[in-house]
XYZ file of C-alpha atoms in Angstrom:
640
model
C -24.334 -0.951 26.074
C -22.751 1.016 24.098
C -21.049 -2.684 22.093
C -25.137 -3.699 21.584
C -25.569 -0.084 20.194
C -22.528 -0.631 18.012
C -23.922 -3.896 17.185
C -27.168 -2.949 15.780
C -25.954 0.430 14.501
C -23.868 -2.654 12.396
C -27.505 -4.820 11.487
C -28.995 -1.408 10.333
C -26.203 -0.356 8.080
C -26.362 -4.035 6.880
C -29.847 -3.768 6.072
C -29.393 0.076 4.358
C -26.853 -1.914 1.799
C -29.519 -4.586 1.290
C -31.743 -1.584 0.401
C -29.098 0.108 -1.749
C -28.581 -3.154 -3.983
C -32.419 -3.809 -4.492
C -33.148 -0.090 -5.108
C -30.216 -0.129 -7.621
C -31.453 -3.379 -9.384
C -35.289 -2.059 -10.056
C -33.287 1.937 -11.715
C -31.129 -0.774 -14.176
C -35.029 -2.866 -14.961
C -37.101 0.334 -14.676
C -35.476 3.812 -14.297
C -38.345 5.266 -12.627
C -39.217 2.527 -10.208
C -39.807 4.004 -6.655
C -37.104 1.954 -4.649
C -34.538 3.406 -7.443
C -35.127 6.702 -5.537
C -33.784 5.350 -2.488
C -30.019 4.259 -3.194
C -28.415 7.576 -2.399
C -30.413 8.172 0.856
C -29.619 4.895 1.981
C -26.054 4.697 0.870
C -25.444 8.022 3.042
C -27.274 6.510 5.884
C -25.428 3.735 5.673
C -22.072 5.177 5.857
C -23.335 7.165 9.595
C -24.371 4.025 10.992
C -21.286 2.005 9.824
C -18.988 5.049 11.386
C -21.180 4.847 14.535
C -20.465 1.434 14.931
C -16.585 1.724 14.297
C -16.749 4.842 16.757
C -18.159 2.538 19.773
C -15.690 -0.015 18.753
C -13.256 2.792 19.141
C -15.038 4.035 22.196
C -14.917 0.282 23.561
C -10.908 -0.046 23.476
C -10.773 3.713 24.552
C -12.125 2.560 28.065
C -10.621 -1.076 27.736
C -14.041 -2.341 28.099
C -12.931 -6.512 29.565
C -16.538 -7.240 28.670
C -15.974 -7.185 24.617
C -13.999 -10.282 24.140
C -12.524 -8.050 21.667
C -11.217 -6.324 23.765
C -10.201 -8.593 26.124
C -7.542 -10.750 23.750
C -6.326 -7.751 22.309
C -5.953 -5.098 25.160
C -4.626 -4.213 28.847
C -4.972 -1.699 31.040
C -1.440 -0.525 30.879
C -0.987 0.091 27.300
C -0.353 3.820 26.261
C -3.966 5.381 24.819
C -2.743 5.740 21.075
C -1.901 1.958 21.284
C -5.461 0.931 22.858
C -7.325 2.746 19.654
C -5.008 1.259 17.661
C -6.017 -2.303 18.996
C -9.337 -1.441 17.551
C -8.182 -2.479 14.438
C -4.690 -4.767 15.274
C -6.991 -7.260 14.958
C -9.149 -10.126 12.720
C -12.862 -8.633 13.394
C -11.829 -5.049 14.043
C -10.083 -4.547 10.835
C -12.318 -6.735 9.194
C -14.998 -3.282 10.539
C -12.744 -0.588 9.434
C -12.808 -2.152 6.498
C -16.330 -1.682 5.993
C -16.660 1.228 7.404
C -14.666 2.934 5.081
C -16.294 1.904 2.005
C -19.585 2.665 3.631
C -18.327 6.262 3.774
C -16.935 5.927 0.570
C -20.053 5.279 -0.964
C -22.179 7.856 1.206
C -19.768 10.198 -0.114
C -20.149 9.173 -3.681
C -23.692 9.273 -3.342
C -23.417 12.754 -1.676
C -21.291 14.248 -4.318
C -21.458 12.932 -7.294
C -23.393 14.181 -10.399
C -21.492 13.746 -13.373
C -22.575 10.204 -14.007
C -25.999 9.333 -15.840
C -28.099 8.320 -12.975
C -28.647 4.704 -14.012
C -24.576 4.582 -14.482
C -24.113 5.896 -11.030
C -27.205 3.491 -9.246
C -25.619 0.615 -10.797
C -22.785 1.404 -9.636
C -23.938 2.110 -6.044
C -25.623 -0.990 -6.088
C -22.506 -2.725 -7.244
C -21.037 -1.155 -3.869
C -23.680 -2.454 -1.702
C -23.214 -5.699 -3.269
C -19.604 -5.639 -2.008
C -20.148 -4.245 1.372
C -22.979 -6.900 1.884
C -20.907 -9.731 1.824
C -17.975 -7.954 4.232
C -21.572 -7.359 6.705
C -22.782 -10.790 6.928
C -18.764 -11.870 7.286
C -19.420 -9.796 10.283
C -22.587 -10.231 11.612
C -22.373 -14.054 10.891
C -18.842 -15.267 11.649
C -16.718 -12.735 13.182
C -18.640 -10.040 15.856
C -16.709 -7.780 16.888
C -18.941 -6.652 19.924
C -19.358 -10.294 21.043
C -19.642 -10.101 25.182
C -17.666 -12.214 27.695
C -19.409 -13.702 30.583
C -17.800 -13.168 33.340
C -15.804 -10.402 31.992
C -11.798 -11.531 33.265
C -9.905 -8.825 35.271
C -7.474 -7.880 32.374
C -6.685 -8.199 28.760
C -4.015 -10.121 27.201
C -2.678 -6.750 25.030
C -1.394 -6.845 21.718
C 1.547 -8.186 19.993
C 4.728 -5.614 21.054
C 5.819 -5.402 17.584
C 2.404 -4.105 16.986
C 2.212 -1.164 18.908
C 4.443 0.947 16.967
C 3.277 4.373 15.782
C 3.975 3.158 12.346
C 1.764 0.361 12.546
C -0.906 1.880 13.932
C -0.602 3.791 11.335
C -0.239 1.601 8.603
C -3.509 -0.511 8.424
C -5.984 2.741 7.726
C -3.509 3.702 5.487
C -3.539 0.794 3.710
C -7.397 0.111 3.662
C -7.690 3.174 2.017
C -6.180 2.532 -0.555
C -8.319 -0.804 -0.573
C -11.555 0.437 -0.552
C -10.662 3.201 -2.746
C -10.050 0.133 -5.457
C -13.318 -1.023 -4.064
C -14.828 1.423 -5.594
C -13.306 2.078 -8.595
C -14.217 -1.503 -9.203
C -17.860 -0.360 -8.768
C -17.662 1.970 -10.875
C -16.673 -0.778 -13.524
C -19.219 -2.698 -12.717
C -21.739 -0.099 -13.241
C -20.223 1.247 -16.349
C -20.130 -2.844 -17.968
C -24.304 -3.174 -16.791
C -25.399 0.273 -18.905
C -22.344 -0.034 -21.284
C -21.486 4.065 -20.462
C -17.743 3.451 -21.030
C -16.903 6.713 -21.859
C -14.216 9.431 -21.119
C -16.600 10.909 -18.190
C -16.810 7.667 -16.967
C -13.226 7.276 -16.603
C -13.024 11.172 -15.026
C -15.634 10.300 -12.573
C -13.092 6.736 -11.502
C -9.897 8.421 -12.109
C -9.628 10.396 -8.504
C -10.172 7.198 -6.608
C -8.192 5.420 -8.522
C -5.640 8.392 -7.493
C -6.131 8.495 -4.321
C -6.355 4.519 -4.003
C -2.528 4.936 -5.397
C -1.651 7.231 -2.927
C -2.726 5.643 0.109
C -1.720 2.148 -0.777
C 1.888 4.346 -1.997
C 2.435 5.734 1.472
C 0.930 2.373 3.129
C 3.690 0.345 1.790
C 6.161 2.523 2.669
C 5.640 2.769 6.512
C 5.038 -0.791 6.348
C 8.292 -1.470 4.896
C 10.201 1.034 7.278
C 8.374 -0.261 10.495
C 9.586 -3.902 9.067
C 12.583 -2.122 8.202
C 13.113 -0.364 12.058
C 11.631 -2.469 14.346
C 11.980 -6.478 13.221
C 15.468 -5.860 14.192
C 16.867 -7.860 10.727
C 18.105 -5.264 8.661
C 16.001 -5.325 5.679
C 13.520 -3.687 3.959
C 11.306 -6.192 1.737
C 11.701 -10.114 1.885
C 8.772 -10.748 -0.510
C 7.003 -12.326 2.701
C 3.106 -12.660 1.255
C 2.035 -10.612 3.654
C 4.279 -7.663 1.868
C 3.340 -9.052 -1.713
C 0.094 -8.881 -0.256
C 0.035 -5.070 -0.644
C 2.014 -5.373 -4.033
C 0.272 -6.516 -5.846
C -3.228 -4.018 -5.944
C -0.509 -1.423 -5.993
C 1.048 -2.555 -9.314
C -2.479 -3.537 -10.942
C -3.389 -0.109 -9.431
C -0.235 1.830 -11.277
C -1.747 0.429 -15.060
C -5.453 1.185 -14.060
C -4.281 4.682 -13.122
C -2.371 5.278 -16.552
C -5.599 3.142 -18.042
C -7.876 5.085 -17.016
C -5.880 8.874 -17.470
C -5.768 7.382 -21.427
C -9.444 6.727 -21.450
C -10.095 10.209 -19.424
C -8.285 12.134 -22.057
C -8.085 10.353 -25.161
C -11.141 8.084 -24.968
C -8.787 4.890 -25.912
C -8.367 1.489 -23.649
C -11.743 1.472 -23.102
C -12.336 -2.713 -22.276
C -8.678 -2.571 -20.778
C -9.734 -0.315 -18.344
C -12.321 -2.143 -17.495
C -10.254 -5.143 -17.045
C -7.914 -3.596 -14.995
C -10.791 -2.144 -12.462
C -11.882 -5.639 -11.729
C -8.613 -7.040 -11.301
C -7.102 -4.219 -9.170
C -10.051 -5.304 -6.635
C -9.148 -8.803 -6.938
C -5.612 -8.295 -6.257
C -7.360 -6.615 -2.796
C -9.551 -9.205 -2.294
C -6.478 -12.179 -2.879
C -4.324 -9.446 -0.582
C -7.351 -9.946 2.352
C -7.664 -13.731 1.767
C -4.281 -14.231 2.748
C -3.800 -12.009 5.444
C -7.238 -12.789 7.020
C -7.683 -16.455 6.695
C -5.646 -17.956 8.576
C -3.955 -19.739 5.779
C -0.418 -17.444 6.640
C 1.500 -17.434 9.813
C 2.822 -13.333 10.205
C 3.046 -10.369 12.830
C 0.217 -8.758 10.709
C -1.620 -11.951 9.713
C -4.816 -12.886 11.965
C -4.579 -16.539 12.161
C -8.578 -17.587 12.464
C -10.055 -20.930 12.364
C -11.387 -22.177 9.055
C -14.745 -21.272 9.129
C -13.680 -17.745 8.275
C -11.321 -18.568 6.019
C -13.899 -20.174 4.080
C -16.317 -17.216 4.369
C -13.543 -14.697 2.903
C -12.621 -17.275 -0.231
C -16.146 -17.721 -0.689
C -16.253 -13.841 -1.192
C -12.970 -13.711 -3.023
C -15.054 -16.575 -5.518
C -18.185 -14.871 -5.700
C -16.808 -11.004 -6.343
C -14.143 -12.159 -9.100
C -15.979 -14.566 -10.861
C -19.087 -12.618 -11.151
C -17.193 -9.332 -12.001
C -15.281 -11.620 -14.632
C -18.023 -13.346 -16.061
C -19.712 -9.857 -15.969
C -16.911 -8.534 -18.118
C -16.684 -11.351 -20.097
C -20.411 -10.982 -21.217
C -20.423 -7.072 -21.863
C -16.693 -6.413 -23.122
C -17.965 -7.681 -26.837
C -20.193 -5.281 -26.449
C -17.778 -2.110 -25.097
C -16.814 0.357 -28.246
C -13.361 0.701 -29.193
C -12.109 3.572 -28.490
C -9.852 6.238 -30.395
C -6.895 4.609 -31.983
C -3.145 5.808 -31.934
C 0.397 4.779 -33.507
C 2.333 2.409 -31.284
C 4.882 5.523 -31.060
C 3.455 7.737 -28.945
C 2.124 8.230 -25.757
C -0.371 6.112 -25.582
C 1.805 3.318 -27.038
C 3.907 4.012 -23.897
C 1.521 3.579 -21.762
C 0.419 0.034 -23.062
C 3.699 -1.207 -22.880
C 4.508 0.284 -19.496
C 0.687 -1.772 -18.488
C 2.128 -4.706 -20.241
C 5.094 -5.221 -18.153
C 3.066 -4.039 -14.536
C 0.632 -6.894 -15.609
C 3.225 -9.157 -16.012
C 5.365 -8.041 -12.805
C 1.641 -8.717 -11.099
C 1.546 -12.479 -12.643
C 4.637 -12.947 -10.771
C 4.467 -11.924 -7.780
C 1.022 -13.438 -7.866
C 2.581 -16.485 -9.119
C 5.744 -16.731 -6.641
C 3.466 -16.053 -3.412
C 0.648 -18.556 -4.415
C 2.916 -21.389 -5.396
C 4.044 -22.487 -2.050
C 0.785 -22.487 -0.772
C -0.549 -24.766 -3.814
C 2.631 -27.125 -3.228
C 1.811 -27.243 0.503
C -1.626 -27.925 -0.157
C -0.699 -30.884 -2.052
C 1.952 -32.443 0.564
C 5.300 -30.775 0.365
C 6.911 -27.459 0.749
C 8.672 -24.988 -1.275
C 10.112 -22.019 -0.598
C 9.990 -18.694 -2.882
C 11.922 -15.589 -2.041
C 14.342 -13.013 -3.352
C 16.357 -15.550 -6.121
C 13.110 -16.445 -7.951
C 11.387 -12.483 -7.270
C 14.397 -10.244 -8.044
C 15.944 -11.984 -11.334
C 12.589 -12.469 -12.974
C 11.342 -9.965 -11.950
C 14.057 -7.578 -13.679
C 13.062 -9.031 -16.591
C 10.124 -6.821 -16.977
C 10.662 -4.431 -14.456
C 14.126 -3.050 -16.460
C 12.438 -2.376 -20.059
C 9.543 -0.731 -18.078
C 11.957 1.452 -16.442
C 13.538 2.401 -19.500
C 10.434 3.253 -21.078
C 8.813 5.784 -18.115
C 12.427 7.515 -18.857
C 11.084 8.051 -22.495
C 7.160 7.943 -22.454
C 6.067 11.455 -20.725
C 8.301 12.752 -23.401
C 5.982 11.467 -26.527
C 3.198 13.564 -27.877
C -0.544 12.034 -27.789
C -1.971 9.947 -30.887
C 0.910 9.590 -32.863
C 4.658 10.622 -32.826
C 8.137 9.655 -34.250
C 11.160 8.922 -32.251
C 13.307 11.758 -34.216
C 12.059 14.622 -32.661
C 12.980 13.577 -29.564
C 16.049 12.576 -30.452
C 18.247 15.017 -28.286
C 16.134 14.066 -24.884
C 16.739 10.561 -25.910
C 20.441 11.089 -26.357
C 20.842 12.771 -22.824
C 18.817 10.102 -21.063
C 21.044 7.377 -23.070
C 24.263 9.525 -22.359
C 23.167 9.286 -18.386
C 22.770 5.977 -18.573
C 25.882 5.803 -19.910
C 27.623 7.714 -17.412
C 25.849 6.027 -14.737
C 26.945 2.533 -15.597
C 30.306 3.002 -16.872
C 30.509 4.590 -12.817
C 29.203 1.239 -11.070
C 31.266 -0.869 -13.404
C 34.292 1.362 -11.920
C 32.941 0.586 -8.313
C 32.551 -3.097 -8.509
C 29.195 -3.405 -8.640
C 27.050 -6.597 -8.804
C 25.074 -7.252 -12.032
C 21.198 -5.982 -10.918
C 22.883 -3.564 -8.489
C 24.419 -1.642 -11.510
C 21.470 -1.896 -14.167
C 18.750 -0.516 -11.496
C 21.202 2.096 -10.301
C 21.991 3.290 -13.972
C 18.053 2.855 -14.703
C 17.339 4.905 -11.818
C 19.620 8.078 -13.447
C 18.144 7.806 -17.048
C 14.523 8.048 -15.275
C 15.707 10.919 -13.177
C 16.307 12.787 -15.868
C 13.766 12.221 -18.133
C 11.694 12.887 -15.641
C 12.253 16.744 -15.686
C 12.722 16.705 -18.988
C 9.102 17.676 -19.674
C 9.422 20.815 -17.664
C 12.616 21.804 -20.002
C 11.247 25.385 -21.914
C 8.386 25.546 -19.579
C 7.297 28.366 -17.667
C 7.407 26.576 -14.334
C 5.104 28.433 -12.180
C 2.341 28.216 -14.594
C 3.248 24.090 -15.371
C -0.340 22.667 -14.920
C -0.039 20.312 -11.061
C -1.127 17.299 -12.918
C 2.219 18.046 -14.356
C 4.196 18.652 -11.287
C 2.452 15.627 -10.109
C 3.494 13.145 -12.918
C 7.218 14.706 -12.755
C 7.465 13.964 -9.208
C 6.113 10.747 -9.056
C 8.567 9.705 -11.680
C 11.304 10.953 -9.916
C 10.378 9.579 -6.802
C 10.713 5.740 -8.304
C 13.902 6.562 -9.765
C 15.309 7.809 -5.873
C 13.863 4.934 -4.846
C 15.130 2.521 -6.918
C 18.643 4.671 -6.719
C 18.344 3.799 -2.820
C 17.471 0.007 -3.491
C 20.013 -0.740 -5.138
C 22.772 1.756 -3.322
C 21.636 -0.824 -0.867
C 21.986 -3.480 -2.329
C 25.306 -2.495 -3.585
C 27.204 -1.007 -0.347
C 25.897 -1.956 2.885
C 28.710 -3.487 4.915
C 27.410 -5.493 8.629
C 29.209 -6.693 11.353
C 28.233 -9.188 13.879
C 30.346 -9.095 17.154
C 30.820 -9.654 20.568
C 31.805 -7.130 23.035
C 32.501 -5.717 26.517
C 31.796 -3.158 28.084
C 34.437 -0.501 26.540
C 35.875 -2.474 24.135
C 34.939 -0.806 20.690
C 35.132 -2.054 16.563
C 33.820 -0.875 13.258
C 31.884 -1.278 10.237
C 32.002 0.632 7.375
C 33.560 4.440 8.304
C 31.921 3.978 11.317
C 34.275 3.425 14.995
C 32.074 1.811 17.498
C 32.428 1.794 21.078
C 29.898 -0.400 23.920
C 29.811 2.619 26.703
C 27.389 0.659 29.045
C 24.558 -1.418 29.282
C 21.644 -0.456 31.293
C 18.185 -1.509 32.894
C 15.693 0.947 31.735
C 11.307 0.412 31.779
C 8.650 2.304 29.722
C 4.655 1.916 30.590
C 3.997 -1.919 29.823
C 7.602 -3.043 29.235
C 11.135 -3.234 30.603
C 14.418 -3.198 28.965
C 18.753 -3.687 28.785
C 19.876 -0.883 26.831
C 23.017 -0.339 25.403
C 24.718 2.872 25.014
C 26.894 2.932 21.687
C 29.337 5.644 21.596
C 29.755 6.153 18.019
C 32.189 8.121 14.789
C 32.435 8.685 11.391
C 35.085 8.436 10.466
C 37.143 10.178 13.122
C 34.132 12.319 14.148
C 33.080 13.808 17.183
C 31.327 10.769 18.480
C 27.509 10.449 19.117
C 25.631 8.500 21.323
C 22.960 6.068 20.643
C 20.661 2.968 22.697
C 19.569 -0.062 21.075
C 17.543 -2.066 23.435
C 16.323 -5.312 24.086
C 12.455 -5.183 25.606
C 10.466 -8.066 27.537
C 6.705 -6.838 27.785
C 4.660 -8.713 30.402
C 1.022 -8.885 28.486
C 1.355 -10.639 26.533
C 5.015 -11.777 27.351
C 7.171 -11.275 24.684
C 10.650 -10.252 24.283
C 11.439 -7.364 21.409
C 14.564 -6.086 19.873
C 13.990 -2.413 19.530
C 17.000 -0.606 16.617
C 19.057 2.496 16.719
C 19.472 4.343 13.868
C 21.729 7.177 12.985
C 21.314 9.026 10.241
C 23.322 11.447 7.403
C 23.010 12.930 4.819
C 24.464 9.676 2.686
C 22.755 6.806 4.782
C 21.908 5.072 8.109
C 24.281 2.776 10.574
C 21.597 0.463 11.674
C 22.435 -1.174 15.596
C 20.795 -4.125 16.726
C 21.207 -5.336 20.734
C 21.380 -9.378 21.179
C 21.379 -11.263 24.521
C 24.879 -11.411 26.964
C 27.546 -14.332 25.385
C 28.215 -17.152 27.152
C 30.875 -20.019 27.698
C 34.232 -18.251 27.021
C 32.583 -15.333 25.559
C 30.651 -14.524 28.857
C 30.498 -10.962 29.662
C 30.669 -9.657 26.261
C 27.245 -8.859 24.395
C 26.781 -9.414 20.884
C 25.754 -6.631 18.889
C 24.554 -6.654 14.799
C 25.910 -3.554 12.904
C 25.052 -2.429 9.429
C 26.016 0.365 6.946
C 23.614 1.107 4.451
C 24.806 4.000 2.129
C 21.541 5.726 0.508
C 18.828 3.379 2.117
C 16.348 6.241 3.070
C 16.319 7.399 -0.872
C 14.324 4.044 -0.685
C 11.437 5.603 1.607
C 12.025 9.796 0.689
C 11.653 7.766 -3.131
C 7.841 6.538 -1.578
C 7.210 9.622 0.162
C 8.220 11.690 -3.560
C 5.746 8.839 -5.204
C 2.837 9.814 -2.611
C 3.648 13.130 -3.319
C 3.426 13.191 -6.623
C 0.025 11.634 -7.116
C -1.226 13.777 -4.400
C -0.379 17.236 -6.428
C -1.984 14.928 -9.812
C -5.027 14.128 -7.874
C -5.663 18.107 -6.708
C -5.085 18.955 -10.071
C -7.717 16.762 -11.691
C -10.336 18.008 -8.925
C -9.278 21.123 -9.817
C -10.204 20.420 -13.522
C -13.432 18.887 -12.879
C -14.683 21.808 -10.871
C -13.459 23.966 -13.302
C -15.429 22.312 -15.850
C -18.522 21.589 -13.498
C -18.895 25.632 -13.174
C -18.622 25.603 -17.099
C -21.087 23.833 -17.518
C -23.545 25.229 -14.760
C -22.844 28.712 -16.533
């Protein structure tokens, strides 16, 4: 009965989305139309019904109702409770229901609280949101029903991919979806503004919190996903330029450019058409990512392979949304009035340069992601990986980092480099000192440049705080400083990992020892252990840093029985200056019989990658709170 109620709520929510779309069209045609008065209530009720539908799915997974095909195919009665719930979105149908539910909740929130935009523009925005939502409802109800029944129900479920049974990946998709959906809202605002030609600073101030929130969520999602891949997949890396990874990076790059462009429009009434274009591009990247991950065109641990019909459906949605929005942009861009002008040497000028660099990097990642798929469709295979992405991306990444160090020091509208010459000299000195230190250490070219630029950006990030009363500095300034500092910290971590990592692959008997970097490692024992739905062989390694007292770590080789699969659970030991990373393999054969295979890495400062990601997200969160507080004060003054 719960499954049928969930499905009924989904149908009703889809019907309300249709009503919301028609109401928005009626407002655009006739501002006083009666149907137009239904737009806000329809959006709010749609949000409630969609939330009920997803809650029904969560309940079915929580009680392991095996009469529902989705539960039987992705859960098991022996799974821990948290992973039973995570199973609700750890599959194709459930993840799409989560997507449309978050989108409906966002639309309901806009309808409930937004009063700053003209009613006509807001109705057009909600109509655009409904237009996007209807495609996903149709996809769920006609092609991917999450509540389909099985008759008879199987005695037990098939379980969830063991690699997904991890707290990091249980939380990663919902966070990432908040980012995708936030960009869908920005897209809807852009479409609404294009339809009504109301591209104003007020429009940018309304859109900015959604872009900022989406950007924070994407940052957290990508950071968490990177760390999950690092410790769970057992390969010792944190980014592989896998198409599924790129699927989340591309919207983040577009959202970063959009965030800065919307900030210029909100504060200085400039970059109007560029902001609209980025609003369309950012959501387009989300849709392309959805197509890559959900269409079955890729095989990955978290890409859900499906049948060609579903892939064609998503491709049709992709063409409809992107093509429709680009056509609208082509028709309306010429009618959008030019904003305020600014000098090339100004903060706006610096942001434009960074936006162009980010767009170029986005193009490089998009080309490198799609090119192998296109060549495969033509009958031959081409692999595109780090040898392409790293040097080609660096062409635009390095100048973007240089501008990131200097840009925040410039004034709005017009400035001169002579005014900030001492700050620029200090940044150049930091760059030179770091460069010299890296050269003396014999580091390769790209890590060398990365470390030097990280030092320059770190100094440039905090310089705007000099001579300020820190307790009275606005939250938005603190947010900018922390976010830029986070970029410097993350780039330093990436460069250090590339420059200093030491690796050792060995086969040891119990009692034998080896070393990696400054670490001494002894295989003390190998013993069997059991978990709730797995068994494992667990190595006991006594590790000591530079002759200090040893510490025990326990890498495991696990065997799951539902579904039957073996995984490697790495063991990490974190110090202030890096991580020791250990992976246990199988027992060697032949001449090495009786030995256990171990792969060990010493990764100096690798944790800075994720500390930096956290700082970037924290900076975005502070900026979001600062902007919301400013908007609230402005709204109160307007009512007074």
